[in-house]
């Protein structure tokens, strides 16, 4: 391998491993995400010019941070004047030249990433861009990748992210972890953004869509970071537990032919037992705080589903009770829908269909594919074939996942005599 190729490989490795940490650390000190991105980009360019001639440094992340800081100072001098440049230069000059370990880990880095998470979910940032902004600034994903995951054009996503970064700079949004008493709204925003990221990765329309699968992994990484740095927050544990329960079943969602397999039919030997054990331990830790929230309840529901399949339990009382508690807490029509499906198993199809009838007036469910799929299934089981056929038709039309579409089409075809 040539020196240039080796340098490119080394820079690529550092980018994959540490770009997000470096950007979070630099942005927190510069108070400007866009300027930090520019400085870091210039630092990587400098690495490609320097490393082939002088070799890759023993601590490449430290080398990049030193150069990025210098580039940041140069950029500030070019683009700002007067008091603004003086204040910015003082902020950069105050950076401590901490020594980083050879693997790029530094005790200050995780705290800075957490601070950046809170900055991304500041109330001044539009809720629709919080999760994408997190993915770009904390994880280093590019706008094109994020746009694909959130089903918008790269141009539109780039503009959204640009406006959000401008808002951070102009509004002076601090890159700090708020005082504990101020966490109620901000921490919820961080957890919600991580959850939204995982949901995007979980609901991939195609198992070959590596971008979406990567999103699920990145969301779990963020949740682990939150649990590590906020060890007294049971909802962070609940969030991570819920995602691990779901991720543990991922390989069982498709059979060898790529067909969709519902939870009730999954081969439980394919489930990741280690991930389930970790989730159970997290849920136990969270419960010790005796402060139940949404994510703990959702994780408890995942645990109940897994326990029921493993044990062969047929009583759905635990699930109905947990869904009831979650519904009382959130008022979510999606939770009400899932509760109805559990009620169908406990109290009968007609009771569940009555609940879905009441939910039909909620406009939020008009284009919600799982509602129509659930309605179709209950109607089919109740012998109402005509209505079931119509519900399946709508559900099929709303489905992005080809495997799920085939599954629903087979169910619909099974209605015919």
mmCIF file of C-alpha atoms in Angstrom:
data_model
loop_
_atom_site.group_PDB
_atom_site.id
_atom_site.type_symbol
_atom_site.label_atom_id
_atom_site.label_comp_id
_atom_site.label_asym_id
_atom_site.label_seq_id
_atom_site.Cartn_x
_atom_site.Cartn_y
_atom_site.Cartn_z
ATOM 1 C CA UNK A 1 0.000 0.000 0.000
ATOM 2 C CA UNK A 2 1.361 3.434 -0.946
ATOM 3 C CA UNK A 3 1.942 6.120 1.674
ATOM 4 C CA UNK A 4 -0.964 8.130 0.286
ATOM 5 C CA UNK A 5 -3.274 5.119 0.388
ATOM 6 C CA UNK A 6 -2.172 4.330 3.936
ATOM 7 C CA UNK A 7 -2.880 7.914 4.977
ATOM 8 C CA UNK A 8 -6.321 7.795 3.418
ATOM 9 C CA UNK A 9 -7.041 4.499 5.174
ATOM 10 C CA UNK A 10 -5.880 5.900 8.527
ATOM 11 C CA UNK A 11 -7.972 9.054 8.105
ATOM 12 C CA UNK A 12 -10.987 6.974 7.107
ATOM 13 C CA UNK A 13 -10.593 4.813 10.204
ATOM 14 C CA UNK A 14 -10.387 7.837 12.479
ATOM 15 C CA UNK A 15 -13.402 9.403 10.767
ATOM 16 C CA UNK A 16 -15.524 6.306 11.305
ATOM 17 C CA UNK A 17 -14.390 5.902 14.896
ATOM 18 C CA UNK A 18 -14.118 9.427 16.219
ATOM 19 C CA UNK A 19 -15.568 12.062 13.872
ATOM 20 C CA UNK A 20 -18.656 12.564 15.991
ATOM 21 C CA UNK A 21 -16.688 12.819 19.218
ATOM 22 C CA UNK A 22 -14.207 15.272 17.715
ATOM 23 C CA UNK A 23 -16.961 17.428 16.254
ATOM 24 C CA UNK A 24 -18.947 17.444 19.490
ATOM 25 C CA UNK A 25 -15.874 18.406 21.488
ATOM 26 C CA UNK A 26 -14.821 21.126 19.049
ATOM 27 C CA UNK A 27 -18.326 22.540 18.564
ATOM 28 C CA UNK A 28 -18.869 22.758 22.295
ATOM 29 C CA UNK A 29 -15.761 24.924 22.641
ATOM 30 C CA UNK A 30 -16.356 27.039 19.542
ATOM 31 C CA UNK A 31 -20.112 27.473 20.217
ATOM 32 C CA UNK A 32 -20.683 27.111 16.475
ATOM 33 C CA UNK A 33 -21.481 23.750 14.867
ATOM 34 C CA UNK A 34 -20.922 24.889 11.282
ATOM 35 C CA UNK A 35 -17.572 26.488 12.100
ATOM 36 C CA UNK A 36 -16.515 23.333 13.937
ATOM 37 C CA UNK A 37 -17.463 21.217 10.916
ATOM 38 C CA UNK A 38 -15.405 23.467 8.634
ATOM 39 C CA UNK A 39 -12.404 23.368 10.965
ATOM 40 C CA UNK A 40 -12.555 19.589 11.306
ATOM 41 C CA UNK A 41 -12.933 19.138 7.557
ATOM 42 C CA UNK A 42 -9.822 21.251 7.023
ATOM 43 C CA UNK A 43 -7.997 19.198 9.637
ATOM 44 C CA UNK A 44 -8.782 15.959 7.787
ATOM 45 C CA UNK A 45 -7.608 17.573 4.540
ATOM 46 C CA UNK A 46 -4.383 18.572 6.289
ATOM 47 C CA UNK A 47 -3.959 14.998 7.499
ATOM 48 C CA UNK A 48 -4.168 13.676 3.942
ATOM 49 C CA UNK A 49 -1.411 16.079 2.975
ATOM 50 C CA UNK A 50 0.830 15.535 6.012
ATOM 51 C CA UNK A 51 0.512 11.865 6.937
ATOM 52 C CA UNK A 52 1.823 10.379 3.658
ATOM 53 C CA UNK A 53 5.055 12.365 4.138
ATOM 54 C CA UNK A 54 5.475 12.192 7.916
ATOM 55 C CA UNK A 55 3.541 9.067 8.841
ATOM 56 C CA UNK A 56 0.330 8.656 10.799
ATOM 57 C CA UNK A 57 0.797 10.080 14.324
ATOM 58 C CA UNK A 58 0.546 7.790 17.329
ATOM 59 C CA UNK A 59 -2.505 9.746 18.498
ATOM 60 C CA UNK A 60 -4.302 10.772 15.292
ATOM 61 C CA UNK A 61 -7.355 12.156 17.075
ATOM 62 C CA UNK A 62 -5.160 14.467 19.159
ATOM 63 C CA UNK A 63 -3.331 15.565 16.007
ATOM 64 C CA UNK A 64 -6.633 16.312 14.267
ATOM 65 C CA UNK A 65 -7.980 18.212 17.263
ATOM 66 C CA UNK A 66 -4.866 20.387 17.476
ATOM 67 C CA UNK A 67 -5.049 21.247 13.783
ATOM 68 C CA UNK A 68 -8.822 21.791 13.908
ATOM 69 C CA UNK A 69 -8.424 24.210 16.801
ATOM 70 C CA UNK A 70 -5.840 26.175 14.814
ATOM 71 C CA UNK A 71 -8.113 26.167 11.761
ATOM 72 C CA UNK A 72 -10.951 27.351 13.976
ATOM 73 C CA UNK A 73 -8.905 30.302 15.161
ATOM 74 C CA UNK A 74 -7.941 31.153 11.577
ATOM 75 C CA UNK A 75 -11.557 30.918 10.460
ATOM 76 C CA UNK A 76 -12.722 33.132 13.275
ATOM 77 C CA UNK A 77 -10.168 35.772 12.351
ATOM 78 C CA UNK A 78 -11.267 35.690 8.715
ATOM 79 C CA UNK A 79 -15.011 35.863 9.272
ATOM 80 C CA UNK A 80 -15.548 37.851 12.467
ATOM 81 C CA UNK A 81 -14.461 41.205 13.745
ATOM 82 C CA UNK A 82 -14.307 43.307 16.875
ATOM 83 C CA UNK A 83 -15.773 42.013 20.116
ATOM 84 C CA UNK A 84 -17.170 38.904 18.444
ATOM 85 C CA UNK A 85 -13.786 37.704 17.239
ATOM 86 C CA UNK A 86 -12.132 38.571 20.544
ATOM 87 C CA UNK A 87 -14.699 36.559 22.513
ATOM 88 C CA UNK A 88 -14.454 33.629 20.127
ATOM 89 C CA UNK A 89 -10.674 33.607 20.203
ATOM 90 C CA UNK A 90 -10.689 33.700 23.990
ATOM 91 C CA UNK A 91 -13.071 30.708 24.036
ATOM 92 C CA UNK A 92 -10.826 28.738 21.700
ATOM 93 C CA UNK A 93 -7.675 29.811 23.545
ATOM 94 C CA UNK A 94 -9.187 28.515 26.764
ATOM 95 C CA UNK A 95 -9.418 25.004 25.373
ATOM 96 C CA UNK A 96 -7.345 22.612 27.411
ATOM 97 C CA UNK A 97 -4.888 20.521 25.403
ATOM 98 C CA UNK A 98 -5.944 17.294 27.050
ATOM 99 C CA UNK A 99 -3.925 14.240 26.128
ATOM 100 C CA UNK A 100 -6.054 11.600 24.497
ATOM 101 C CA UNK A 101 -5.391 7.894 24.663
ATOM 102 C CA UNK A 102 -4.154 6.223 21.519
ATOM 103 C CA UNK A 103 -7.584 4.791 20.811
ATOM 104 C CA UNK A 104 -9.069 8.281 20.723
ATOM 105 C CA UNK A 105 -11.012 7.989 23.956
ATOM 106 C CA UNK A 106 -10.885 10.939 26.315
ATOM 107 C CA UNK A 107 -12.700 11.468 29.588
ATOM 108 C CA UNK A 108 -13.989 14.843 28.425
ATOM 109 C CA UNK A 109 -15.347 13.583 25.107
ATOM 110 C CA UNK A 110 -18.453 11.728 26.310
ATOM 111 C CA UNK A 111 -19.552 14.704 28.430
ATOM 112 C CA UNK A 112 -19.206 16.965 25.412
ATOM 113 C CA UNK A 113 -21.277 14.639 23.288
ATOM 114 C CA UNK A 114 -23.992 14.584 25.918
ATOM 115 C CA UNK A 115 -23.901 18.381 26.072
ATOM 116 C CA UNK A 116 -24.294 18.453 22.300
ATOM 117 C CA UNK A 117 -27.277 16.112 22.565
ATOM 118 C CA UNK A 118 -28.943 18.630 24.852
ATOM 119 C CA UNK A 119 -28.058 21.464 22.464
ATOM 120 C CA UNK A 120 -29.650 19.574 19.566
ATOM 121 C CA UNK A 121 -32.884 19.153 21.522
ATOM 122 C CA UNK A 122 -33.072 22.697 22.848
ATOM 123 C CA UNK A 123 -36.658 24.052 22.730
ATOM 124 C CA UNK A 124 -35.545 26.664 20.201
ATOM 125 C CA UNK A 125 -34.684 23.901 17.693
ATOM 126 C CA UNK A 126 -37.640 22.681 15.646
ATOM 127 C CA UNK A 127 -38.688 19.231 16.845
ATOM 128 C CA UNK A 128 -38.658 17.789 13.314
ATOM 129 C CA UNK A 129 -34.932 18.390 12.894
ATOM 130 C CA UNK A 130 -33.687 17.360 16.356
ATOM 131 C CA UNK A 131 -33.060 13.708 15.528
ATOM 132 C CA UNK A 132 -31.402 14.491 12.147
ATOM 133 C CA UNK A 133 -29.245 17.152 13.801
ATOM 134 C CA UNK A 134 -28.148 14.631 16.424
ATOM 135 C CA UNK A 135 -27.234 12.127 13.749
ATOM 136 C CA UNK A 136 -25.063 14.630 11.920
ATOM 137 C CA UNK A 137 -23.352 16.369 14.813
ATOM 138 C CA UNK A 138 -22.987 13.563 17.349
ATOM 139 C CA UNK A 139 -22.619 10.617 14.973
ATOM 140 C CA UNK A 140 -21.108 12.271 11.923
ATOM 141 C CA UNK A 141 -23.611 11.023 9.324
ATOM 142 C CA UNK A 142 -23.825 13.164 6.212
ATOM 143 C CA UNK A 143 -26.946 15.034 5.089
ATOM 144 C CA UNK A 144 -27.535 12.674 2.142
ATOM 145 C CA UNK A 145 -27.578 9.610 4.390
ATOM 146 C CA UNK A 146 -29.860 11.302 6.906
ATOM 147 C CA UNK A 147 -32.181 12.513 4.157
ATOM 148 C CA UNK A 148 -32.570 8.969 2.860
ATOM 149 C CA UNK A 149 -33.444 7.721 6.320
ATOM 150 C CA UNK A 150 -36.073 10.406 6.892
ATOM 151 C CA UNK A 151 -37.505 10.203 3.362
ATOM 152 C CA UNK A 152 -36.751 13.754 2.254
ATOM 153 C CA UNK A 153 -34.466 15.113 -0.446
ATOM 154 C CA UNK A 154 -30.816 15.788 0.422
ATOM 155 C CA UNK A 155 -31.367 19.433 -0.497
ATOM 156 C CA UNK A 156 -34.289 19.807 1.899
ATOM 157 C CA UNK A 157 -32.441 18.039 4.701
ATOM 158 C CA UNK A 158 -29.342 20.142 4.111
ATOM 159 C CA UNK A 159 -31.408 23.323 4.426
ATOM 160 C CA UNK A 160 -33.082 22.099 7.619
ATOM 161 C CA UNK A 161 -29.778 21.219 9.206
ATOM 162 C CA UNK A 162 -28.256 24.507 8.107
ATOM 163 C CA UNK A 163 -31.104 26.490 9.654
ATOM 164 C CA UNK A 164 -30.818 24.529 12.896
ATOM 165 C CA UNK A 165 -27.080 25.202 13.168
ATOM 166 C CA UNK A 166 -27.664 28.866 12.413
ATOM 167 C CA UNK A 167 -30.263 28.932 15.176
ATOM 168 C CA UNK A 168 -27.773 27.418 17.615
ATOM 169 C CA UNK A 169 -25.226 30.107 16.756
ATOM 170 C CA UNK A 170 -27.561 33.107 16.630
ATOM 171 C CA UNK A 171 -29.578 32.183 19.710
ATOM 172 C CA UNK A 172 -26.444 31.389 21.676
ATOM 173 C CA UNK A 173 -27.758 27.959 22.606
ATOM 174 C CA UNK A 174 -25.272 26.658 25.190
ATOM 175 C CA UNK A 175 -23.424 23.377 24.792
ATOM 176 C CA UNK A 176 -23.965 22.411 28.402
ATOM 177 C CA UNK A 177 -25.848 19.796 30.363
ATOM 178 C CA UNK A 178 -28.668 21.689 32.118
ATOM 179 C CA UNK A 179 -29.051 21.613 35.866
ATOM 180 C CA UNK A 180 -30.927 18.534 37.035
ATOM 181 C CA UNK A 181 -34.064 20.500 37.917
ATOM 182 C CA UNK A 182 -34.245 21.691 34.304
ATOM 183 C CA UNK A 183 -33.973 18.215 32.822
ATOM 184 C CA UNK A 184 -37.658 17.350 32.752
ATOM 185 C CA UNK A 185 -38.319 18.878 29.358
ATOM 186 C CA UNK A 186 -34.841 18.721 27.891
ATOM 187 C CA UNK A 187 -34.044 15.137 28.835
ATOM 188 C CA UNK A 188 -37.398 14.034 27.472
ATOM 189 C CA UNK A 189 -36.454 15.696 24.193
ATOM 190 C CA UNK A 190 -33.135 13.843 24.084
ATOM 191 C CA UNK A 191 -34.802 10.507 24.811
ATOM 192 C CA UNK A 192 -37.538 11.168 22.244
ATOM 193 C CA UNK A 193 -34.968 12.031 19.575
ATOM 194 C CA UNK A 194 -32.999 8.842 20.258
ATOM 195 C CA UNK A 195 -36.224 6.831 20.160
ATOM 196 C CA UNK A 196 -37.235 8.456 16.860
ATOM 197 C CA UNK A 197 -33.852 7.580 15.430
ATOM 198 C CA UNK A 198 -34.270 3.947 16.427
ATOM 199 C CA UNK A 199 -37.801 3.830 15.030
ATOM 200 C CA UNK A 200 -36.473 5.017 11.663
ATOM 201 C CA UNK A 201 -33.870 2.270 11.711
ATOM 202 C CA UNK A 202 -36.253 -0.432 12.910
ATOM 203 C CA UNK A 203 -38.955 0.190 10.324
ATOM 204 C CA UNK A 204 -36.667 -0.294 7.355
ATOM 205 C CA UNK A 205 -38.630 -0.928 4.159
ATOM 206 C CA UNK A 206 -35.959 -3.324 2.969
ATOM 207 C CA UNK A 207 -33.588 -5.456 5.018
ATOM 208 C CA UNK A 208 -30.921 -4.560 2.466
ATOM 209 C CA UNK A 209 -31.280 -0.888 3.466
ATOM 210 C CA UNK A 210 -28.030 -0.629 5.407
ATOM 211 C CA UNK A 211 -28.552 3.069 6.137
ATOM 212 C CA UNK A 212 -31.641 2.376 8.192
ATOM 213 C CA UNK A 213 -30.099 -0.594 9.941
ATOM 214 C CA UNK A 214 -27.135 1.613 10.830
ATOM 215 C CA UNK A 215 -29.575 4.110 12.326
ATOM 216 C CA UNK A 216 -30.820 1.470 14.758
ATOM 217 C CA UNK A 217 -27.257 0.694 15.815
ATOM 218 C CA UNK A 218 -26.436 4.381 16.224
ATOM 219 C CA UNK A 219 -29.553 4.951 18.338
ATOM 220 C CA UNK A 220 -28.493 2.132 20.644
ATOM 221 C CA UNK A 221 -25.043 3.703 20.869
ATOM 222 C CA UNK A 222 -26.611 7.021 21.926
ATOM 223 C CA UNK A 223 -28.821 5.293 24.479
ATOM 224 C CA UNK A 224 -25.808 3.502 25.946
ATOM 225 C CA UNK A 225 -24.056 6.854 26.192
ATOM 226 C CA UNK A 226 -27.020 8.325 28.071
ATOM 227 C CA UNK A 227 -27.152 5.406 30.509
ATOM 228 C CA UNK A 228 -23.427 5.605 31.126
ATOM 229 C CA UNK A 229 -23.427 9.349 31.766
ATOM 230 C CA UNK A 230 -26.807 9.618 33.508
ATOM 231 C CA UNK A 231 -26.738 6.557 35.792
ATOM 232 C CA UNK A 232 -29.498 7.952 38.005
ATOM 233 C CA UNK A 233 -32.026 8.365 35.181
ATOM 234 C CA UNK A 234 -34.336 5.318 35.020
ATOM 235 C CA UNK A 235 -35.998 6.477 31.813
ATOM 236 C CA UNK A 236 -32.667 6.367 29.979
ATOM 237 C CA UNK A 237 -32.316 2.762 31.156
ATOM 238 C CA UNK A 238 -35.865 2.035 30.061
ATOM 239 C CA UNK A 239 -35.204 3.458 26.612
ATOM 240 C CA UNK A 240 -32.092 1.353 26.108
ATOM 241 C CA UNK A 241 -33.825 -1.755 27.467
ATOM 242 C CA UNK A 242 -36.759 -1.344 25.088
ATOM 243 C CA UNK A 243 -34.497 -0.987 22.081
ATOM 244 C CA UNK A 244 -32.415 -3.999 23.093
ATOM 245 C CA UNK A 245 -35.538 -6.144 23.448
ATOM 246 C CA UNK A 246 -36.599 -5.148 19.940
ATOM 247 C CA UNK A 247 -33.124 -5.528 18.473
ATOM 248 C CA UNK A 248 -32.809 -8.994 20.006
ATOM 249 C CA UNK A 249 -35.657 -10.181 17.774
ATOM 250 C CA UNK A 250 -34.481 -8.504 14.601
ATOM 251 C CA UNK A 251 -32.979 -11.555 12.904
ATOM 252 C CA UNK A 252 -36.214 -13.475 13.463
ATOM 253 C CA UNK A 253 -38.386 -10.939 11.607
ATOM 254 C CA UNK A 254 -37.577 -12.546 8.247
ATOM 255 C CA UNK A 255 -37.347 -16.193 7.293
ATOM 256 C CA UNK A 256 -34.747 -17.703 4.977
ATOM 257 C CA UNK A 257 -36.766 -16.563 1.966
ATOM 258 C CA UNK A 258 -36.960 -12.971 3.248
ATOM 259 C CA UNK A 259 -40.643 -13.199 4.160
ATOM 260 C CA UNK A 260 -42.006 -11.248 7.121
ATOM 261 C CA UNK A 261 -42.605 -13.291 10.299
ATOM 262 C CA UNK A 262 -44.908 -11.812 12.972
ATOM 263 C CA UNK A 263 -43.901 -12.014 16.625
ATOM 264 C CA UNK A 264 -46.329 -14.837 17.361
ATOM 265 C CA UNK A 265 -44.680 -17.037 14.712
ATOM 266 C CA UNK A 266 -41.007 -16.152 15.215
ATOM 267 C CA UNK A 267 -38.433 -18.827 15.943
ATOM 268 C CA UNK A 268 -37.357 -17.815 19.442
ATOM 269 C CA UNK A 269 -34.094 -19.719 19.059
ATOM 270 C CA UNK A 270 -33.060 -16.928 16.697
ATOM 271 C CA UNK A 271 -33.508 -14.280 19.371
ATOM 272 C CA UNK A 272 -30.351 -12.746 20.839
ATOM 273 C CA UNK A 273 -30.384 -14.095 24.400
ATOM 274 C CA UNK A 274 -27.515 -11.859 25.538
ATOM 275 C CA UNK A 275 -29.319 -8.707 24.419
ATOM 276 C CA UNK A 276 -32.481 -9.844 26.192
ATOM 277 C CA UNK A 277 -30.539 -10.542 29.393
ATOM 278 C CA UNK A 278 -28.961 -7.095 29.222
ATOM 279 C CA UNK A 279 -32.376 -5.503 28.703
ATOM 280 C CA UNK A 280 -33.813 -7.404 31.669
ATOM 281 C CA UNK A 281 -30.950 -6.217 33.887
ATOM 282 C CA UNK A 282 -31.469 -2.611 32.779
ATOM 283 C CA UNK A 283 -35.188 -2.806 33.495
ATOM 284 C CA UNK A 284 -34.466 -4.203 36.943
ATOM 285 C CA UNK A 285 -32.041 -1.357 37.650
ATOM 286 C CA UNK A 286 -34.576 1.213 36.473
ATOM 287 C CA UNK A 287 -37.363 -0.236 38.618
ATOM 288 C CA UNK A 288 -35.264 0.254 41.753
ATOM 289 C CA UNK A 289 -35.720 4.030 41.401
ATOM 290 C CA UNK A 290 -39.511 3.605 41.760
ATOM 291 C CA UNK A 291 -40.167 6.365 39.244
ATOM 292 C CA UNK A 292 -42.023 4.788 36.325
ATOM 293 C CA UNK A 293 -42.123 6.549 32.977
ATOM 294 C CA UNK A 294 -43.042 5.919 29.364
ATOM 295 C CA UNK A 295 -39.882 4.145 28.298
ATOM 296 C CA UNK A 296 -39.831 1.816 31.275
ATOM 297 C CA UNK A 297 -43.421 0.824 30.553
ATOM 298 C CA UNK A 298 -42.624 0.227 26.893
ATOM 299 C CA UNK A 299 -39.654 -1.912 27.885
ATOM 300 C CA UNK A 300 -41.812 -3.810 30.368
ATOM 301 C CA UNK A 301 -44.252 -4.555 27.552
ATOM 302 C CA UNK A 302 -41.435 -5.878 25.390
ATOM 303 C CA UNK A 303 -40.331 -8.048 28.302
ATOM 304 C CA UNK A 304 -43.872 -9.364 28.783
ATOM 305 C CA UNK A 305 -44.191 -10.289 25.105
ATOM 306 C CA UNK A 306 -40.884 -12.149 25.205
ATOM 307 C CA UNK A 307 -41.745 -13.918 28.467
ATOM 308 C CA UNK A 308 -45.121 -14.989 27.076
ATOM 309 C CA UNK A 309 -43.551 -16.527 23.982
ATOM 310 C CA UNK A 310 -40.794 -18.240 25.919
ATOM 311 C CA UNK A 311 -43.064 -19.637 28.632
ATOM 312 C CA UNK A 312 -46.087 -20.431 26.483
ATOM 313 C CA UNK A 313 -48.261 -18.258 28.748
ATOM 314 C CA UNK A 314 -51.687 -17.604 27.225
ATOM 315 C CA UNK A 315 -52.995 -15.079 29.746
ATOM 316 C CA UNK A 316 -52.708 -11.557 28.304
ATOM 317 C CA UNK A 317 -53.570 -9.786 31.556
ATOM 318 C CA UNK A 318 -50.035 -8.377 32.131
ATOM 319 C CA UNK A 319 -49.934 -6.882 28.643
ATOM 320 C CA UNK A 320 -53.397 -5.313 28.938
ATOM 321 C CA UNK A 321 -52.495 -3.793 32.304
ATOM 322 C CA UNK A 322 -49.194 -2.402 31.043
ATOM 323 C CA UNK A 323 -50.808 -0.962 27.929
ATOM 324 C CA UNK A 324 -53.453 0.616 30.129
ATOM 325 C CA UNK A 325 -50.815 2.288 32.291
ATOM 326 C CA UNK A 326 -48.927 3.496 29.223
ATOM 327 C CA UNK A 327 -52.121 4.832 27.649
ATOM 328 C CA UNK A 328 -52.992 6.736 30.813
ATOM 329 C CA UNK A 329 -49.520 8.267 30.771
ATOM 330 C CA UNK A 330 -49.265 9.161 27.069
ATOM 331 C CA UNK A 331 -52.785 9.293 25.627
ATOM 332 C CA UNK A 332 -51.249 7.967 22.417
ATOM 333 C CA UNK A 333 -53.644 6.483 19.830
ATOM 334 C CA UNK A 334 -50.870 4.045 18.848
ATOM 335 C CA UNK A 335 -50.766 2.748 22.417
ATOM 336 C CA UNK A 336 -54.570 2.519 22.388
ATOM 337 C CA UNK A 337 -54.341 0.458 19.194
ATOM 338 C CA UNK A 338 -51.805 -1.937 20.668
ATOM 339 C CA UNK A 339 -53.863 -2.236 23.833
ATOM 340 C CA UNK A 340 -56.884 -3.189 21.700
ATOM 341 C CA UNK A 341 -54.915 -6.062 20.180
ATOM 342 C CA UNK A 342 -54.054 -7.342 23.652
ATOM 343 C CA UNK A 343 -57.683 -6.897 24.723
ATOM 344 C CA UNK A 344 -58.745 -9.052 21.773
ATOM 345 C CA UNK A 345 -56.797 -11.939 23.278
ATOM 346 C CA UNK A 346 -58.099 -11.360 26.797
ATOM 347 C CA UNK A 347 -61.699 -10.177 26.368
ATOM 348 C CA UNK A 348 -62.611 -11.142 22.832
ATOM 349 C CA UNK A 349 -62.712 -9.780 19.297
ATOM 350 C CA UNK A 350 -65.900 -7.729 19.645
ATOM 351 C CA UNK A 351 -64.544 -5.729 22.568
ATOM 352 C CA UNK A 352 -61.373 -5.005 20.626
ATOM 353 C CA UNK A 353 -63.272 -4.063 17.466
ATOM 354 C CA UNK A 354 -65.355 -1.599 19.479
ATOM 355 C CA UNK A 355 -62.146 0.064 20.655
ATOM 356 C CA UNK A 356 -60.886 0.325 17.074
ATOM 357 C CA UNK A 357 -64.223 1.788 16.019
ATOM 358 C CA UNK A 358 -63.780 4.536 18.602
ATOM 359 C CA UNK A 359 -60.212 5.115 17.395
ATOM 360 C CA UNK A 360 -61.324 5.462 13.757
ATOM 361 C CA UNK A 361 -62.258 9.118 14.304
ATOM 362 C CA UNK A 362 -58.680 10.006 15.274
ATOM 363 C CA UNK A 363 -57.199 11.615 12.158
ATOM 364 C CA UNK A 364 -53.694 10.668 13.288
ATOM 365 C CA UNK A 365 -54.523 7.061 12.395
ATOM 366 C CA UNK A 366 -55.974 7.777 8.951
ATOM 367 C CA UNK A 367 -52.745 6.882 7.159
ATOM 368 C CA UNK A 368 -51.234 4.756 9.905
ATOM 369 C CA UNK A 369 -50.602 1.388 8.292
ATOM 370 C CA UNK A 370 -50.559 -0.701 11.514
ATOM 371 C CA UNK A 371 -54.085 0.503 12.344
ATOM 372 C CA UNK A 372 -55.507 -0.835 9.084
ATOM 373 C CA UNK A 373 -53.494 -4.059 9.317
ATOM 374 C CA UNK A 374 -54.751 -4.627 12.867
ATOM 375 C CA UNK A 375 -58.338 -3.823 11.897
ATOM 376 C CA UNK A 376 -58.133 -6.188 8.934
ATOM 377 C CA UNK A 377 -56.823 -9.010 11.103
ATOM 378 C CA UNK A 378 -59.517 -8.589 13.776
ATOM 379 C CA UNK A 379 -62.293 -8.338 11.191
ATOM 380 C CA UNK A 380 -61.039 -11.454 9.410
ATOM 381 C CA UNK A 381 -60.922 -13.383 12.668
ATOM 382 C CA UNK A 382 -64.460 -12.176 13.442
ATOM 383 C CA UNK A 383 -65.704 -13.492 10.092
ATOM 384 C CA UNK A 384 -66.399 -10.043 8.610
ATOM 385 C CA UNK A 385 -64.670 -10.835 5.336
ATOM 386 C CA UNK A 386 -65.910 -7.927 3.217
ATOM 387 C CA UNK A 387 -64.803 -5.296 5.694
ATOM 388 C CA UNK A 388 -61.580 -7.172 6.313
ATOM 389 C CA UNK A 389 -60.816 -7.248 2.584
ATOM 390 C CA UNK A 390 -61.277 -3.469 2.397
ATOM 391 C CA UNK A 391 -59.040 -2.865 5.455
ATOM 392 C CA UNK A 392 -56.353 -5.125 4.003
ATOM 393 C CA UNK A 393 -56.514 -3.144 0.763
ATOM 394 C CA UNK A 394 -55.778 0.083 2.613
ATOM 395 C CA UNK A 395 -53.048 -1.497 4.742
ATOM 396 C CA UNK A 396 -51.346 -2.944 1.657
ATOM 397 C CA UNK A 397 -51.429 0.439 -0.056
ATOM 398 C CA UNK A 398 -49.769 2.100 2.926
ATOM 399 C CA UNK A 399 -47.024 -0.511 3.352
ATOM 400 C CA UNK A 400 -43.456 0.366 2.356
ATOM 401 C CA UNK A 401 -41.914 -2.959 3.355
ATOM 402 C CA UNK A 402 -42.202 -5.416 0.444
ATOM 403 C CA UNK A 403 -42.071 -8.429 2.769
ATOM 404 C CA UNK A 404 -44.889 -7.069 4.943
ATOM 405 C CA UNK A 405 -46.866 -6.264 1.797
ATOM 406 C CA UNK A 406 -46.594 -9.878 0.639
ATOM 407 C CA UNK A 407 -47.616 -11.060 4.098
ATOM 408 C CA UNK A 408 -50.755 -8.894 4.047
ATOM 409 C CA UNK A 409 -51.595 -9.893 0.493
ATOM 410 C CA UNK A 410 -51.442 -13.559 1.508
ATOM 411 C CA UNK A 411 -53.747 -12.824 4.438
ATOM 412 C CA UNK A 412 -56.127 -10.984 2.132
ATOM 413 C CA UNK A 413 -56.091 -13.818 -0.384
ATOM 414 C CA UNK A 414 -56.922 -16.229 2.438
ATOM 415 C CA UNK A 415 -60.278 -14.483 2.867
ATOM 416 C CA UNK A 416 -61.505 -15.760 -0.481
ATOM 417 C CA UNK A 417 -63.474 -19.001 -0.501
#
